[in-house]
Coordinates of C-alpha atoms and ligand atoms in Angstrom, one line a residue:
M1 CA 52.8 93.2 -49.1
F2 CA 50.5 90.9 -47.2
Y3 CA 48.5 92.0 -44.4
A4 CA 48.9 90.6 -40.8
M5 CA 45.3 90.1 -39.7
K6 CA 46.0 90.1 -36.1
A7 CA 46.5 93.9 -36.0
N8 CA 42.7 94.4 -36.9
S9 CA 40.5 91.7 -38.3
A10 CA 37.3 93.9 -38.8
N11 CA 35.2 92.7 -41.9
P12 CA 34.9 96.2 -43.3
L13 CA 38.5 96.9 -43.1
L14 CA 39.6 93.4 -44.7
R15 CA 37.3 94.2 -47.4
A16 CA 38.9 97.6 -48.0
L17 CA 42.4 96.2 -47.8
A18 CA 41.8 92.9 -49.9
P19 CA 42.1 94.6 -53.3
V20 CA 45.5 96.4 -52.4
V21 CA 47.5 93.6 -50.7
A22 CA 49.0 90.5 -51.9
G23 CA 47.0 88.6 -49.4
F24 CA 46.5 88.0 -45.8
E25 CA 48.6 86.5 -43.3
V26 CA 46.6 84.4 -40.6
S27 CA 47.6 82.8 -37.5
S28 CA 44.3 80.9 -36.4
G29 CA 41.4 79.1 -37.7
G30 CA 39.3 82.0 -36.7
E31 CA 41.5 84.6 -38.8
L32 CA 41.4 82.2 -41.7
A33 CA 37.3 82.0 -41.6
K34 CA 37.3 86.0 -41.5
A35 CA 39.8 85.9 -44.4
R36 CA 37.7 83.5 -46.3
A37 CA 34.7 85.5 -45.7
V38 CA 36.2 88.4 -47.6
G39 CA 37.4 86.3 -50.6
A40 CA 37.3 82.4 -51.3
E41 CA 40.4 82.8 -53.4
L42 CA 42.5 85.4 -51.7
A43 CA 46.0 84.3 -51.0
V44 CA 46.4 83.3 -47.4
I45 CA 49.5 82.4 -45.7
F46 CA 49.2 80.8 -42.3
G47 CA 51.6 81.3 -39.5
G48 CA 51.9 81.5 -35.6
P49 CA 53.9 79.7 -33.0
A50 CA 51.5 76.9 -31.8
K51 CA 49.2 75.2 -34.3
T52 CA 46.9 72.1 -33.7
G53 CA 46.9 69.3 -36.2
A54 CA 43.1 70.0 -36.7
E55 CA 43.8 73.6 -37.5
L56 CA 46.5 72.8 -40.2
A57 CA 44.1 70.2 -41.6
E58 CA 41.3 72.8 -41.9
A59 CA 43.6 75.3 -43.3
I60 CA 44.5 72.9 -46.3
T61 CA 41.0 72.2 -46.8
M62 CA 40.3 75.9 -47.0
R63 CA 42.8 76.3 -49.9
V64 CA 45.8 77.6 -47.6
R65 CA 49.0 76.5 -49.5
R66 CA 51.9 78.0 -47.8
F67 CA 52.8 77.9 -44.1
H68 CA 55.1 79.3 -41.9
V69 CA 56.4 76.6 -39.6
E70 CA 58.1 76.9 -36.2
S71 CA 59.2 73.5 -35.2
A72 CA 60.2 70.1 -36.0
L73 CA 57.2 68.6 -34.6
E74 CA 55.0 71.2 -36.5
L75 CA 56.8 70.0 -39.6
H76 CA 55.5 66.5 -38.9
R77 CA 52.1 67.6 -38.1
L78 CA 51.7 69.7 -41.2
S79 CA 53.1 66.9 -43.5
A80 CA 50.7 64.2 -42.1
A81 CA 47.7 66.8 -42.4
A82 CA 48.8 67.5 -46.1
Q83 CA 49.2 63.8 -46.9
A84 CA 45.8 62.9 -45.4
A85 CA 44.5 65.5 -48.0
G86 CA 46.3 64.3 -50.8
E87 CA 48.2 67.5 -50.9
V88 CA 51.9 68.9 -51.0
V89 CA 52.0 72.1 -49.2
D90 CA 54.9 75.0 -49.3
V91 CA 56.6 75.7 -46.2
L92 CA 58.9 78.6 -44.9
L93 CA 60.8 77.8 -42.0
R94 CA 60.5 80.6 -39.5
V95 CA 64.0 81.2 -38.0
N96 CA 65.0 82.9 -34.9
L97 CA 68.5 84.2 -36.0
S98 CA 71.6 84.0 -34.0
G99 CA 74.1 86.9 -33.9
P100 CA 76.5 88.7 -34.4
F101 CA 74.1 91.6 -36.0
P102 CA 75.0 95.0 -37.4
P103 CA 74.8 97.7 -34.6
S104 CA 71.5 99.2 -35.7
T105 CA 69.8 95.8 -35.6
L106 CA 71.1 94.6 -32.2
A107 CA 68.0 94.8 -30.4
M108 CA 65.9 93.1 -33.1
A109 CA 66.7 89.3 -33.2
G110 CA 68.6 86.7 -31.6
Q111 CA 66.8 86.6 -28.3
P112 CA 65.2 83.7 -26.5
T113 CA 61.5 83.6 -27.4
Q114 CA 58.9 81.1 -28.1
F115 CA 59.1 82.1 -31.8
G116 CA 60.6 80.3 -34.6
I117 CA 63.4 77.7 -35.0
D118 CA 66.5 78.4 -33.2
E119 CA 69.1 79.1 -36.0
H120 CA 71.2 76.2 -34.5
S121 CA 68.5 73.7 -35.2
L122 CA 68.0 74.9 -38.6
P123 CA 70.0 72.0 -40.2
A124 CA 67.7 69.4 -38.6
A125 CA 64.7 71.3 -39.7
V126 CA 65.8 71.9 -43.4
G127 CA 66.4 67.8 -43.2
H128 CA 62.9 67.3 -42.2
A129 CA 61.1 69.8 -44.6
R130 CA 63.0 68.2 -47.5
R131 CA 62.5 64.7 -46.6
L132 CA 58.7 64.7 -45.5
P133 CA 56.4 63.7 -48.2
G134 CA 53.5 66.3 -47.5
L135 CA 56.0 69.4 -47.7
R136 CA 57.8 71.3 -50.3
L137 CA 60.6 73.7 -48.8
A138 CA 60.0 77.0 -50.4
G139 CA 62.1 79.3 -48.3
F140 CA 62.3 81.3 -45.0
H141 CA 60.4 83.4 -42.8
L142 CA 62.4 85.9 -40.6
H143 CA 60.2 88.3 -38.7
S144 CA 62.3 89.4 -35.9
L145 CA 61.2 92.8 -34.8
S146 CA 58.2 94.9 -33.9
N147 CA 57.5 98.8 -34.2
N148 CA 60.8 99.7 -35.8
L149 CA 60.9 103.3 -36.5
S150 CA 64.1 103.4 -38.5
A151 CA 64.1 102.9 -42.2
R152 CA 67.9 102.6 -42.2
A153 CA 67.7 100.0 -39.5
H154 CA 64.9 98.1 -41.5
L155 CA 67.2 98.2 -44.6
D156 CA 70.0 96.8 -42.5
L157 CA 67.9 94.1 -41.2
L158 CA 67.0 93.0 -44.7
E159 CA 70.7 92.9 -45.8
L160 CA 71.3 90.7 -42.8
Y161 CA 68.5 88.5 -44.1
R162 CA 69.8 88.3 -47.5
D163 CA 73.3 87.4 -46.3
K164 CA 71.8 84.6 -43.8
V165 CA 69.7 83.0 -46.5
L166 CA 72.5 83.1 -49.1
G167 CA 74.5 81.3 -46.5
W168 CA 71.8 78.7 -45.8
E169 CA 71.4 78.1 -49.7
R170 CA 75.1 77.1 -49.8
E171 CA 75.4 75.2 -46.5
F172 CA 72.3 73.1 -47.2
G173 CA 72.5 72.9 -50.9
I174 CA 69.0 74.3 -51.4
R175 CA 67.3 77.1 -53.4
C176 CA 65.1 79.6 -51.7
E177 CA 62.2 80.9 -53.6
V178 CA 60.4 82.7 -51.1
L179 CA 61.7 85.1 -48.6
N180 CA 59.1 86.4 -46.1
V181 CA 60.9 89.5 -44.0
G182 CA 57.9 89.7 -41.6
G183 CA 56.2 93.0 -40.4
G184 CA 57.5 95.4 -37.9
I185 CA 57.4 98.5 -39.7
G186 CA 56.7 100.9 -36.9
V187 CA 54.3 103.7 -35.9
N188 CA 55.6 106.6 -34.0
Y189 CA 53.0 106.9 -31.2
A190 CA 55.1 109.4 -29.1
E191 CA 55.7 111.7 -31.9
P192 CA 53.2 111.0 -34.8
A193 CA 54.7 114.0 -36.9
A194 CA 57.9 111.9 -37.3
P195 CA 56.8 108.7 -38.9
F196 CA 59.0 105.6 -40.2
D197 CA 60.1 107.2 -43.5
F198 CA 58.5 104.8 -45.9
S199 CA 59.6 106.8 -49.0
A200 CA 63.1 106.7 -48.1
F201 CA 62.8 102.9 -47.3
A202 CA 61.1 102.2 -50.5
L203 CA 63.7 104.1 -52.6
C204 CA 66.6 102.2 -51.0
L205 CA 64.6 99.1 -51.1
A206 CA 64.6 98.6 -55.0
P207 CA 68.5 98.6 -55.1
L208 CA 68.7 96.3 -52.3
V209 CA 66.4 93.9 -53.8
D210 CA 68.6 94.0 -57.0
T211 CA 71.2 92.3 -55.0
F212 CA 69.0 89.2 -54.2
P213 CA 69.4 86.2 -56.4
A214 CA 66.9 86.1 -59.2
H215 CA 65.6 82.7 -58.1
W216 CA 64.2 84.4 -55.0
R217 CA 61.0 84.9 -57.0
E218 CA 58.9 86.4 -54.2
V219 CA 60.0 88.8 -51.1
D220 CA 57.0 88.9 -48.9
F221 CA 56.3 91.7 -46.2
E222 CA 53.6 90.9 -43.7
C223 CA 52.8 94.2 -41.9
G224 CA 50.0 94.8 -39.5
R225 CA 50.7 97.9 -37.5
F226 CA 52.1 100.2 -40.2
L227 CA 49.1 99.3 -42.5
V228 CA 46.2 100.2 -40.3
A229 CA 47.3 102.0 -37.2
E230 CA 46.4 105.4 -38.6
C231 CA 43.0 104.5 -39.9
G232 CA 41.5 104.0 -36.7
R233 CA 40.5 106.4 -33.8
Y234 CA 39.1 105.6 -30.4
A235 CA 36.7 108.3 -28.9
V236 CA 35.5 108.3 -25.3
R237 CA 33.5 110.5 -23.1
V238 CA 35.0 112.0 -20.1
L239 CA 32.9 110.9 -17.0
D240 CA 34.8 112.5 -14.2
V241 CA 37.9 114.8 -13.5
K242 CA 39.5 114.7 -10.1
R243 CA 42.6 115.3 -8.1
N244 CA 43.9 112.5 -5.9
H245 CA 47.3 112.9 -3.8
G246 CA 48.5 115.7 -5.9
A247 CA 47.8 114.1 -9.3
D248 CA 45.1 115.0 -11.9
Y249 CA 43.0 112.1 -13.3
V250 CA 40.6 112.0 -16.2
L251 CA 38.1 109.1 -16.1
V252 CA 36.7 107.9 -19.2
R253 CA 33.7 105.7 -20.4
G254 CA 36.0 103.1 -21.8
G255 CA 39.7 101.9 -21.0
T256 CA 41.8 99.0 -21.8
H257 CA 39.2 96.4 -22.1
H258 CA 38.3 98.4 -25.5
F259 CA 41.8 99.7 -26.1
R260 CA 44.7 97.8 -24.3
L261 CA 47.4 99.2 -26.8
P262 CA 48.8 101.7 -24.5
V263 CA 49.1 99.3 -21.6
S264 CA 50.8 96.6 -23.7
W265 CA 53.3 98.9 -25.1
Q266 CA 53.7 100.8 -21.9
H267 CA 53.2 104.2 -23.5
S268 CA 50.9 107.4 -23.2
H269 CA 48.7 107.1 -26.2
P270 CA 48.2 110.3 -28.2
F271 CA 44.8 112.1 -28.0
T272 CA 43.0 115.2 -28.4
V273 CA 40.4 117.0 -26.4
L274 CA 37.1 117.6 -28.2
P275 CA 35.2 120.2 -26.0
V276 CA 31.4 119.5 -25.5
D277 CA 29.4 122.4 -24.2
E278 CA 26.2 120.8 -23.2
W279 CA 26.3 119.7 -19.5
P280 CA 23.2 119.2 -17.3
A281 CA 22.7 122.6 -15.3
E282 CA 22.2 120.9 -12.0
L283 CA 25.5 119.0 -11.8
P284 CA 28.9 120.3 -10.7
R285 CA 31.3 120.3 -13.7
P286 CA 34.8 119.3 -12.6
E287 CA 37.8 120.5 -15.1
V288 CA 41.4 121.0 -15.0
R289 CA 43.6 123.5 -16.8
D290 CA 47.0 123.7 -18.0
T291 CA 48.4 120.7 -16.2
R292 CA 49.4 117.3 -16.7
V293 CA 46.8 114.4 -16.3
S294 CA 46.5 110.7 -16.4
V295 CA 43.6 109.4 -18.5
V296 CA 42.2 106.3 -17.0
G297 CA 39.4 103.9 -17.8
E298 CA 36.3 102.6 -16.0
L299 CA 37.8 99.2 -14.9
C300 CA 38.5 98.4 -11.1
T301 CA 42.2 98.0 -11.4
P302 CA 45.2 100.5 -11.4
K303 CA 46.4 99.0 -14.7
D304 CA 43.6 100.7 -16.4
V305 CA 45.6 103.5 -18.0
L306 CA 45.6 105.1 -21.6
A307 CA 47.9 107.9 -20.9
S308 CA 49.9 109.2 -17.8
G309 CA 51.2 112.8 -17.1
V310 CA 50.0 114.2 -20.4
P311 CA 50.1 118.1 -20.6
V312 CA 46.4 119.4 -21.5
D313 CA 45.0 123.0 -22.0
R314 CA 41.8 122.0 -20.6
V315 CA 39.6 119.1 -20.0
R316 CA 36.0 118.8 -18.5
A317 CA 33.8 116.2 -17.4
G318 CA 31.5 115.6 -20.4
D319 CA 34.3 116.6 -23.1
V320 CA 35.4 113.8 -25.5
L321 CA 39.0 112.5 -25.8
M322 CA 39.9 111.3 -29.4
F323 CA 42.9 108.8 -29.5
S324 CA 44.6 108.7 -32.8
H325 CA 46.5 105.8 -34.2
A326 CA 43.9 103.2 -32.7
G327 CA 43.4 101.1 -35.9
A328 CA 46.4 98.4 -35.1
Y329 CA 46.2 96.2 -31.9
G330 CA 43.4 98.4 -30.3
W331 CA 40.2 96.5 -30.0
E332 CA 41.8 93.1 -31.1
I333 CA 44.4 93.2 -28.3
S334 CA 41.8 94.0 -25.6
H335 CA 40.2 91.9 -22.9
H336 CA 36.6 92.9 -23.8
D337 CA 34.5 91.3 -21.0
F338 CA 36.5 92.1 -18.0
L339 CA 34.1 93.8 -15.6
S340 CA 31.2 93.2 -18.3
H341 CA 30.9 96.8 -19.3
P342 CA 29.2 97.2 -22.9
H343 CA 31.4 97.0 -25.9
P344 CA 32.1 100.5 -27.8
E345 CA 30.2 101.1 -31.0
H346 CA 32.2 100.5 -34.1
W347 CA 31.7 103.0 -37.0
F348 CA 33.3 102.6 -40.4
L349 CA 33.7 105.1 -43.0
R350 CA 33.3 103.9 -46.5
N351 CA 33.1 106.2 -49.6
G352 CA 32.1 109.0 -47.3
A353 CA 29.3 107.2 -45.7
W354 CA 29.4 106.2 -42.0
R355 CA 28.2 102.8 -41.2
R356 CA 27.8 101.0 -37.8
D357 CA 29.2 97.5 -38.0
D358 CA 30.4 94.6 -35.8
P359 CA 34.0 94.2 -36.1
Ligands
PLP401 C1 52.5 90.3 -35.5 C2 53.2 89.7 -36.6 C3 53.3 90.5 -37.8 C4 52.8 92.0 -38.0 O1 53.6 92.7 -37.1 P1 53.5 94.3 -37.2 O2 54.5 94.7 -36.2 O3 52.1 94.6 -36.8 O4 53.8 94.7 -38.5 C5 53.7 89.9 -38.8 N1 54.4 88.6 -38.8 C6 54.1 87.6 -37.8 C7 54.8 86.4 -37.6 C8 53.7 88.4 -36.4 O5 53.4 87.6 -35.4

């Protein structure tokens, strides 16, 4: 289990994860620098849809030895960088699969995207990967879904991956050593009490992996969301409460510049209201009770919405809203400086002690 750093690359979090994961999956020079700041010898795998020659060269210098490659040109760029450094690097070809797929996996792969190598172009890519002098073809990378909540569907997908890779081994006369099955294990934001059933998944995973050939010496996961979503919370003060054209709005000191996840997933993010009794006596204190509210931020755009039409018992100006499951794709995915509001404080809990830290 590698950790996909793009979900949350805060240094204290990386330090906590480093001892319990196989390594970090990075997709930029910046992420690589953050990974190396945590451990000079940590295993780092390098992916991402568009990599510069300079980035690849630097990654080789910084002891990355396995790359997930997404095009024929990138294979050439990487081989040139490796040769210049006098190295041979392992590559996994990232493939965007073609159907048909088992029914439960239908929505997860085989769509036009900017990611990976179209399965139809795989023969040429395998040819380059075997022929180019700076490269060693170590296997395949198949990350084809996000936020999947069904353990069964995930197992079906792994079975599909197995059959695809077995087919390619026969077709191209190669031996795969490493199969990277990507991330995509989901978090149930709509119903946190019904999470992805990881125990059931793990129980069925062992017998499934027994059906993989023994020469596949490594099966990698690279999860982000599932590993860190639950460890983070986003707390915001309610600045105002008002009714506008028949709808109730809760306006908070914060918003999508801190926490763009709900907008990027088009969902209402789960939160609880923490009542705060202090309030300046000279000011009116607006509140709503037993109604549905939209929680919006401080930005001058109607897109700055964290939750809409959510039932609440009571919310008052001055209360605090605590958004749960904010540890993945929260701060990292946000446009921090839009409108130039202050950044939020980041607090980290380590061994029972709170520490304020920059992420
Ligand atoms: C984003 C990403 C991941 C992590 O995905 P999660 O859904 O957070 O598990 C893994 N691999 C690649 C290539 C990615 O782009």
